[in-house]
mmCIF file of C-alpha atoms in Angstrom:
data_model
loop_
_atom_site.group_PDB
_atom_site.id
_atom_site.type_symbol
_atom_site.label_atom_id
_atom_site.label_comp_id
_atom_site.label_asym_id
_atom_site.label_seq_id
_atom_site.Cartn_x
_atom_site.Cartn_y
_atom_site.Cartn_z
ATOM 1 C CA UNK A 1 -19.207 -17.947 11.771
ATOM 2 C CA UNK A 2 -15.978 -19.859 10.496
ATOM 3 C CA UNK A 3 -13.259 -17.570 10.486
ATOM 4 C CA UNK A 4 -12.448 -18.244 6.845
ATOM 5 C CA UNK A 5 -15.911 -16.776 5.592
ATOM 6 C CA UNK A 6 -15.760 -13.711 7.846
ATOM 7 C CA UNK A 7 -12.146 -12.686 6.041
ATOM 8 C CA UNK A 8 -13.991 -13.418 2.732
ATOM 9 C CA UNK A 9 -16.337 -11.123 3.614
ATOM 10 C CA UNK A 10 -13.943 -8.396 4.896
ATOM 11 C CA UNK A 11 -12.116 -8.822 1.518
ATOM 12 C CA UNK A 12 -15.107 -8.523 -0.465
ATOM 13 C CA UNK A 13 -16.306 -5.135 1.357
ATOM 14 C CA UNK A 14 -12.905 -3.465 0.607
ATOM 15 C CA UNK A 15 -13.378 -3.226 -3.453
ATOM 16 C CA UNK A 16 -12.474 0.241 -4.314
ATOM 17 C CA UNK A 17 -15.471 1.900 -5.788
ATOM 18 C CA UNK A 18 -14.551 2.190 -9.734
ATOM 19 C CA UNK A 19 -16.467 5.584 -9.478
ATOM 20 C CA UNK A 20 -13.720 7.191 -7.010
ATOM 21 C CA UNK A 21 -11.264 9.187 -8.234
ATOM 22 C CA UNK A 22 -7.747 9.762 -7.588
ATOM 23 C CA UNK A 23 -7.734 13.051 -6.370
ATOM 24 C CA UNK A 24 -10.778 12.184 -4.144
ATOM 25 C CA UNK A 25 -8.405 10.037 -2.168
ATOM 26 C CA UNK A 26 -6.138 13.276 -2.370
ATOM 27 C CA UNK A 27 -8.779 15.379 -1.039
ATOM 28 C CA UNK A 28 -10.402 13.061 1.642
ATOM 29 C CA UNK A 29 -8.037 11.830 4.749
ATOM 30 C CA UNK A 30 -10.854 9.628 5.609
ATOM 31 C CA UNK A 31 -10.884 8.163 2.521
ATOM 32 C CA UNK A 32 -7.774 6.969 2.639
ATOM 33 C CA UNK A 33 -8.005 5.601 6.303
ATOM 34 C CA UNK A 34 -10.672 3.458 5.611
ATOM 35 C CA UNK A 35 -8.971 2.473 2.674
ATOM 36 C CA UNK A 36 -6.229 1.312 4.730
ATOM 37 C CA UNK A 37 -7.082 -1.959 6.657
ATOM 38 C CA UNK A 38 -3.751 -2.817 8.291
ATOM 39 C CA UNK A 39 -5.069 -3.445 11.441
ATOM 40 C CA UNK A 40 -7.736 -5.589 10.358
ATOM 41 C CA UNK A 41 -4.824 -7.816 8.847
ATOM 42 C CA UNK A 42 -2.843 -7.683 11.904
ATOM 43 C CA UNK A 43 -5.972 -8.660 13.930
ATOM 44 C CA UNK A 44 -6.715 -11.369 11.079
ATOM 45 C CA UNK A 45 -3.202 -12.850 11.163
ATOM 46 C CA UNK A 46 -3.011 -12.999 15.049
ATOM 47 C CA UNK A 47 -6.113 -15.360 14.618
ATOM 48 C CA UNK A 48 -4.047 -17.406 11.448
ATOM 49 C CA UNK A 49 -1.863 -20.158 13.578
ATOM 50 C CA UNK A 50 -0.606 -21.550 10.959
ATOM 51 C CA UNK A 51 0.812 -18.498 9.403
ATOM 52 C CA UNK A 52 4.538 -18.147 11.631
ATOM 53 C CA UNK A 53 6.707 -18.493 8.556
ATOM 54 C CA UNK A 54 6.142 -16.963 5.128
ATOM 55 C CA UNK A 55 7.401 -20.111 2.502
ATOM 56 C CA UNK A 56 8.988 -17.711 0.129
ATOM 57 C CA UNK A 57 10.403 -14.422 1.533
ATOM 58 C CA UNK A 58 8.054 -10.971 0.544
ATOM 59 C CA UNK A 59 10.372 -7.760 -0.876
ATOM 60 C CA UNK A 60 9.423 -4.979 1.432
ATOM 61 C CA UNK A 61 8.459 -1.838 0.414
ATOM 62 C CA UNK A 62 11.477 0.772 0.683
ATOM 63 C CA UNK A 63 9.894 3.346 4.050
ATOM 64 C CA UNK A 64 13.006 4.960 5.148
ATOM 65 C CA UNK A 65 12.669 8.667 4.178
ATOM 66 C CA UNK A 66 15.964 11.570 4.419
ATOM 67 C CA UNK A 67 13.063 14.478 4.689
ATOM 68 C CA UNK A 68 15.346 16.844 2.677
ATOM 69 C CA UNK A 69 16.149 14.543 0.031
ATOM 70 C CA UNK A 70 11.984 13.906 0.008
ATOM 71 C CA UNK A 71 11.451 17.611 -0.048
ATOM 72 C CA UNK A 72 13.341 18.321 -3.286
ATOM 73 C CA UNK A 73 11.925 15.799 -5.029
ATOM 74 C CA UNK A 74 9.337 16.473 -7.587
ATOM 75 C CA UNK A 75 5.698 15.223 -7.181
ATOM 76 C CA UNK A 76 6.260 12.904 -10.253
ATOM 77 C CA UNK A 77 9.554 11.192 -8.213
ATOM 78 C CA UNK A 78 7.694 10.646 -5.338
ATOM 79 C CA UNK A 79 4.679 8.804 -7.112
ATOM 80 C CA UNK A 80 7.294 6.843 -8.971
ATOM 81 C CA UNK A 81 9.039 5.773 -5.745
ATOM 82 C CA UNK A 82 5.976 4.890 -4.185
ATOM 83 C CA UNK A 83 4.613 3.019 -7.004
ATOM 84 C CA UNK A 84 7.915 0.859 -7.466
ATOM 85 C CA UNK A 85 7.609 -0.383 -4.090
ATOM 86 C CA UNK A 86 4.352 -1.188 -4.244
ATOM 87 C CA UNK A 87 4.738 -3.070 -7.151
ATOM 88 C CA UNK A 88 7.979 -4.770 -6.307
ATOM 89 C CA UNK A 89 5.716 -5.511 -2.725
ATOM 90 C CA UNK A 90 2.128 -7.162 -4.777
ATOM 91 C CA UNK A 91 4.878 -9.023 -6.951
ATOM 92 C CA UNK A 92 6.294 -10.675 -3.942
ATOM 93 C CA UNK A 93 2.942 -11.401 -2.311
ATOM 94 C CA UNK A 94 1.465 -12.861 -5.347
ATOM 95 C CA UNK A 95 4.179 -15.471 -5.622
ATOM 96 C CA UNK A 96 4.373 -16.156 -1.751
ATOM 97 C CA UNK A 97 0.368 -16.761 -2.420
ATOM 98 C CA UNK A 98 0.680 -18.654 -5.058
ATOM 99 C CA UNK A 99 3.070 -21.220 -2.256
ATOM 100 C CA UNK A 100 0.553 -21.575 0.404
ATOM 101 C CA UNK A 101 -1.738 -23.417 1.066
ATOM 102 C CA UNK A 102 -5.279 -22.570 0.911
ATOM 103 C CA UNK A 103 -6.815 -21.473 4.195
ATOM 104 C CA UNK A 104 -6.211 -18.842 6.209
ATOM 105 C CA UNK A 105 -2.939 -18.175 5.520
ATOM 106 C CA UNK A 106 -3.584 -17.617 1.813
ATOM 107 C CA UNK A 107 -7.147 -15.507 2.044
ATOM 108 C CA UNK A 108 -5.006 -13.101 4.116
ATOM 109 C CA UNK A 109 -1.890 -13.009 1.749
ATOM 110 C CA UNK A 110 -4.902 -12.182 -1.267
ATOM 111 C CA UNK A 111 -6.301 -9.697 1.051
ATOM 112 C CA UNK A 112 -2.959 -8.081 0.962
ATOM 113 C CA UNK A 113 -2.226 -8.103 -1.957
ATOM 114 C CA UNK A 114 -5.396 -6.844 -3.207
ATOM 115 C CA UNK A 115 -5.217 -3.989 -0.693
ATOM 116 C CA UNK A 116 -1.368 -3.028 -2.215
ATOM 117 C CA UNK A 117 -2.690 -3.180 -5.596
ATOM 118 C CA UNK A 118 -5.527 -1.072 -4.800
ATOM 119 C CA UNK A 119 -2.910 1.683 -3.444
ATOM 120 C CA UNK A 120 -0.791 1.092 -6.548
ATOM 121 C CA UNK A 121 -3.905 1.476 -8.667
ATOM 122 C CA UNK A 122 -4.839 4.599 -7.159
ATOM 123 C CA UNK A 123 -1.078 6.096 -7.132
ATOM 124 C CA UNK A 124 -0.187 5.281 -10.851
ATOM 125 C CA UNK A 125 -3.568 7.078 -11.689
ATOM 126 C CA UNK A 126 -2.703 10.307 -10.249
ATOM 127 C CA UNK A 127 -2.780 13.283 -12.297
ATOM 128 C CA UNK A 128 0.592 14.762 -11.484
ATOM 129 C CA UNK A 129 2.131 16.425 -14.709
ATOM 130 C CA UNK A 130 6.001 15.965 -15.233
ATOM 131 C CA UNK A 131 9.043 14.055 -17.081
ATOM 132 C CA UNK A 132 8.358 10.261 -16.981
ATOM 133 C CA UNK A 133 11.866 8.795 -15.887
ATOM 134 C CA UNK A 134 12.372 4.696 -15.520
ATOM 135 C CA UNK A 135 11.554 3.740 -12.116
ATOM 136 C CA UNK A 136 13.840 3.053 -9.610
ATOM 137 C CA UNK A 137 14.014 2.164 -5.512
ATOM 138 C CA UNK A 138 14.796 4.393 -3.083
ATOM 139 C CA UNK A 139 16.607 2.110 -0.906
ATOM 140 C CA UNK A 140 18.313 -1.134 -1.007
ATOM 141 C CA UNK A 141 15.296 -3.968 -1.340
ATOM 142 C CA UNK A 142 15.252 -5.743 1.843
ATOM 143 C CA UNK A 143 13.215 -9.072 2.369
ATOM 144 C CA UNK A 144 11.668 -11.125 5.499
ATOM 145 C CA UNK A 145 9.880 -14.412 5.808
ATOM 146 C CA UNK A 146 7.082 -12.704 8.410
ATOM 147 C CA UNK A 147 3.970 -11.151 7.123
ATOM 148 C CA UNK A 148 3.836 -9.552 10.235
ATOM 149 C CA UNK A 149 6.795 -7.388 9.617
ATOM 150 C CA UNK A 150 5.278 -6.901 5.580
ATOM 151 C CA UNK A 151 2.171 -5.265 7.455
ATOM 152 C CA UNK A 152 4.286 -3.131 9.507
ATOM 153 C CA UNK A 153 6.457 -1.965 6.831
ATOM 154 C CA UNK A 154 3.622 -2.028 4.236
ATOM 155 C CA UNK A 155 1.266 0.416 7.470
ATOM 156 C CA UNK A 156 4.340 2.774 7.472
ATOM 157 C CA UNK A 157 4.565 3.225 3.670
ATOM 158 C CA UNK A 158 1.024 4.513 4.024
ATOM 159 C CA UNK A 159 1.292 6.325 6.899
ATOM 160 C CA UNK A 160 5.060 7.513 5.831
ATOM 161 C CA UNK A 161 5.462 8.875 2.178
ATOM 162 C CA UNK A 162 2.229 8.599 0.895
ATOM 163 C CA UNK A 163 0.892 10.750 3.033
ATOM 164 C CA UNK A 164 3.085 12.835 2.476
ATOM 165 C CA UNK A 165 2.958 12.903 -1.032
ATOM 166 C CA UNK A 166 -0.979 13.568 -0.165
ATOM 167 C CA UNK A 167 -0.266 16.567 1.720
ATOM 168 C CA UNK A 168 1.906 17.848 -1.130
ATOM 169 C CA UNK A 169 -1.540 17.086 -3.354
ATOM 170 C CA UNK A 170 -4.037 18.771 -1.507
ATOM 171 C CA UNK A 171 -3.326 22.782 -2.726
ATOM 172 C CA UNK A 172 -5.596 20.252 -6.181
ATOM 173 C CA UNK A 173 -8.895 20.224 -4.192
ATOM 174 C CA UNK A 174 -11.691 22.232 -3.819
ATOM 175 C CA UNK A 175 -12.259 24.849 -1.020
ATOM 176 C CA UNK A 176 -15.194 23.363 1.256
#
């Protein structure tokens, strides 16, 4: 099968069911693991030769966390910082995308960024009561050239505050 068609495939499988809600990806880890398809990427791009340099560098999304800083914020700042970075992140994608040339190397960047606005989707829609403040970054934006490092920093943003931001969530579901 041509390697092209098999990514299509993969990208097509991962539309988030419009059914699901928010605080079912709250309430179910796994959920949220398969939702998260990283590795896949990483295994995709090690296959994508002609994908070494990124034409137009990619904002990545701000991951470094001071845990007592995190702590005191409210749920509604923590949503908000996550959101802005994924946002500022699909932004960046889209235009690096919208560089390359078809093939490989752009299925996998509109992979990505379809996977980071599924996140952002699913973030912004979370029912988490509070004052509405204008968004800003948690860290100074910093920017590479290699998707590989965007799908590191982009795994850790999952893995890092929004799972945290998930555990702070979960007193919202339902006893099993």
């Amino acid at each position: 099968m041509c390697p092209g068609l098999l990514l299509l495939c993969m990208v097509a499988s991962e539309v988030w069911d419009a059914e699901t809600r928010p605080i079912d990806f709250v309430c179910d880890r796994e959920s949220r693991r398969d939702l998260n398809t990283v590795a896949d990427m990483e295994a995709a791009l090690a296959d994508c030769d002609v994908l070494k340099t990124l034409p137009s560098p990619i904002q990545l999304p701000c991951i470094k966390v001071h845990k007592a800083s995190w702590e005191r914020k409210s749920a509604q700042e923590k949503r908000r910082d996550i959101a802005v970075s994924l946002g500022a992140l699909t932004g960046s994608v889209r235009v690096v995308r919208t560089l390359s040339q078809p093939g490989c190397a752009s299925t996998l960047l509109e992979r990505l960024e379809h996977t980071v606005n599924n996140y952002l989707h699913i973030v912004t829609h979370l029912d988490i009561t509070g004052s509405v403040e204008s968004p800003v970054l948690s860290c100074t934006p910093q920017s590479t050239h290699s998707l590989s490092t965007v799908l590191w920093t982009f795994s850790r943003l999952l893995t890092g505050k929004l799972e945290w931001l998930m555990a702070d969530l979960t007193h919202r579901c339902p006893r099993r």
